[in-house]
Coordinates of C-alpha atoms in Angstrom, one line a residue:
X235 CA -5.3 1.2 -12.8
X236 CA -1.3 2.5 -12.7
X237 CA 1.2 -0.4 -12.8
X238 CA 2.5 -2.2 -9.7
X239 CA 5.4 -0.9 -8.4
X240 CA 7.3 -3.5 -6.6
X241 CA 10.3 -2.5 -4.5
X242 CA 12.8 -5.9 -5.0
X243 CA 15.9 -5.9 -2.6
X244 CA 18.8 -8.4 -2.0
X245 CA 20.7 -8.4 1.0
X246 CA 22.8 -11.5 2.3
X247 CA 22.2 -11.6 6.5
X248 CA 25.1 -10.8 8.6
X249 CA 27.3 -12.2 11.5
X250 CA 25.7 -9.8 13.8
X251 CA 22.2 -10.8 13.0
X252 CA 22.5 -14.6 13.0
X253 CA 19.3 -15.8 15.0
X254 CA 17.2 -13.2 14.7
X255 CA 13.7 -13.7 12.8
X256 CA 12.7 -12.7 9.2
X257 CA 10.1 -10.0 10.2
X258 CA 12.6 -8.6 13.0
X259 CA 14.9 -8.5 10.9
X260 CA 13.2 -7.0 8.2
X261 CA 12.1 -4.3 10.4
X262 CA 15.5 -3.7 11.9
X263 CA 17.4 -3.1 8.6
X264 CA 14.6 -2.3 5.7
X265 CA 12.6 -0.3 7.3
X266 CA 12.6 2.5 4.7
X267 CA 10.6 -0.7 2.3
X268 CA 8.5 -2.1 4.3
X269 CA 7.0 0.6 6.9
X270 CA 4.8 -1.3 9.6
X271 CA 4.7 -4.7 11.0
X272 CA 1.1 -4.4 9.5
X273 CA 3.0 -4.0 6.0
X274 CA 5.1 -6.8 6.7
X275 CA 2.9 -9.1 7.6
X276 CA 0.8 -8.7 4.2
X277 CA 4.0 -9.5 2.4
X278 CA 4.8 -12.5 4.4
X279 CA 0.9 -13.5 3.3
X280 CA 1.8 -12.6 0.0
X281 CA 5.0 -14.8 -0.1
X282 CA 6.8 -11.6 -1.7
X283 CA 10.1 -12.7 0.9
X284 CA 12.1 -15.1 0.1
X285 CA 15.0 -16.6 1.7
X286 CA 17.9 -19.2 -0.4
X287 CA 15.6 -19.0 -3.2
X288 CA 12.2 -20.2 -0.8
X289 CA 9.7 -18.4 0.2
X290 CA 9.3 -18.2 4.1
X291 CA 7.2 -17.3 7.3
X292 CA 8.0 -14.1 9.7
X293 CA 9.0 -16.4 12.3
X294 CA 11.7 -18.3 10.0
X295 CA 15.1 -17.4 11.8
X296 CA 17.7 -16.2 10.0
X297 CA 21.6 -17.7 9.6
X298 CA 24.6 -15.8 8.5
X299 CA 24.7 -16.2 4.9
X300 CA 21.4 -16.6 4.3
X301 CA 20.0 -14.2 0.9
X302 CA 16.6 -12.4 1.7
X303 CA 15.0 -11.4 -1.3
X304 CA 11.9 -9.0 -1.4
X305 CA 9.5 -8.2 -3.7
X306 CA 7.5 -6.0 -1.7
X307 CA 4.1 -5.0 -3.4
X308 CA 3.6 -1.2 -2.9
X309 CA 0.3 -1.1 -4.9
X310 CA -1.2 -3.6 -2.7
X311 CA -0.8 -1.7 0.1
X312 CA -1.5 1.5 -1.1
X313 CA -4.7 -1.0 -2.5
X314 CA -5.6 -1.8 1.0
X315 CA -4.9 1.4 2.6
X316 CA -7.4 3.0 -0.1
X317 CA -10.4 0.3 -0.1
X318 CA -10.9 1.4 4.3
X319 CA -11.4 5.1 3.2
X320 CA -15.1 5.5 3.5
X321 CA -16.8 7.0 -0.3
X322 CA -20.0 8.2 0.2
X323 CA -21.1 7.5 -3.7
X324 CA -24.4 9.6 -4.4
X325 CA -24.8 8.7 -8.5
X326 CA -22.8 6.7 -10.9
X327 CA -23.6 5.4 -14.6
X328 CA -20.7 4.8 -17.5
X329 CA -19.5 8.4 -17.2
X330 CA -20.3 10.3 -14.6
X331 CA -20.0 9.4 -10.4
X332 CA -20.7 12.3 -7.8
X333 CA -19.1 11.4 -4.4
X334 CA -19.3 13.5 -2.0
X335 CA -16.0 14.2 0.6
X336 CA -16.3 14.6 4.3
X337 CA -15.1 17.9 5.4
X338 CA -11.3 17.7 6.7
X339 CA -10.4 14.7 4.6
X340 CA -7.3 14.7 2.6
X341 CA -8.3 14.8 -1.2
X342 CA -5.5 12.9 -2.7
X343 CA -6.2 10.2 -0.5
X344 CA -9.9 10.8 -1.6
X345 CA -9.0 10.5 -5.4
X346 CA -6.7 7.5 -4.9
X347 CA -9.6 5.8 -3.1
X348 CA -12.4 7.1 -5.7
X349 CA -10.3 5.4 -8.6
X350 CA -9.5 2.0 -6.9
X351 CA -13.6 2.0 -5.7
X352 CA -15.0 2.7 -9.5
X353 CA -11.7 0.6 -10.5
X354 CA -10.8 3.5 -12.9
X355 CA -7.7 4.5 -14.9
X356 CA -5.7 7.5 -13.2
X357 CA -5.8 9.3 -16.8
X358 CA -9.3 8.2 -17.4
X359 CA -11.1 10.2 -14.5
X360 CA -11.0 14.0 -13.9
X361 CA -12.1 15.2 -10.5
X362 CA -14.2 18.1 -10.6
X363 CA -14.5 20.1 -7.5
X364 CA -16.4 23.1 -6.4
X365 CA -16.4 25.2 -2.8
X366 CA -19.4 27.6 -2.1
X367 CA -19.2 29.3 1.2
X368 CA -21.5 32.0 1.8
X369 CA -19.7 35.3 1.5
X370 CA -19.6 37.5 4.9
X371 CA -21.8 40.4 4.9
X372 CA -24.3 39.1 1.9

């Protein structure tokens, strides 16, 4: 499998947002890391967010001064996004899988899925595709 990447962020909590809980919050200002309240949820189960040094609950509120920290896990979302895509696996052994795609499905979802399914190394597999469509008039 690729490496993590882990997004890791400081930020030190403001006058204006003294009171307000750790998940609001996060939404609110770092939205552009953590995408969802789905998203940060997971992290908070994670205990990627830290506050002072501690890690801490969605429902902590925040005081002016505090430090967030985040190490927000990207892989393990993308991870989780990936294992609800539905393969439909029709062979495997040691070197060879055939999966077959529904029609209308994004493939590079499709791949992503495939590799974290047969827990494969992105420069291990090669997808091999092929489209028949009868031709008009034949």
């Amino acid at each position: 499998m690729e490496a993590e990447r882990i997004n890791h962020f400081r930020d030190t909590v403001l006058a204006s947002s003294d009171g307000v809980r750790a998940k609001k919050w996060l939404l609110a200002y770092h939205r552009d890391v953590v995408q969802s309240k789905e998203n940060v949820h997971r992290s908070f189960k994670r205990k990627e967010i830290f506050v002072n040094g501690q890690a801490i609950e969605e429902t902590r509120i925040l005081r002016e001064g505090d430090v967030v920290e985040v190490n927000y896990n990207q892989t393990m979302e993308e991870k989780t996004r990936m294992e609800n895509v539905d393969l439909d696996i029709r062979y495997q052994d040691e070197h060879l899988a055939v999966v077959w795609k529904a029609p209308g499905q994004n493939f590079g979802d499709y791949e992503k899925a495939i590799l974290y399914a047969l827990n494969l190394d992105h420069d291990t597999m090669q997808c091999v595709f092929c489209f028949r469509k009868q031709a008009q008039g034949c």
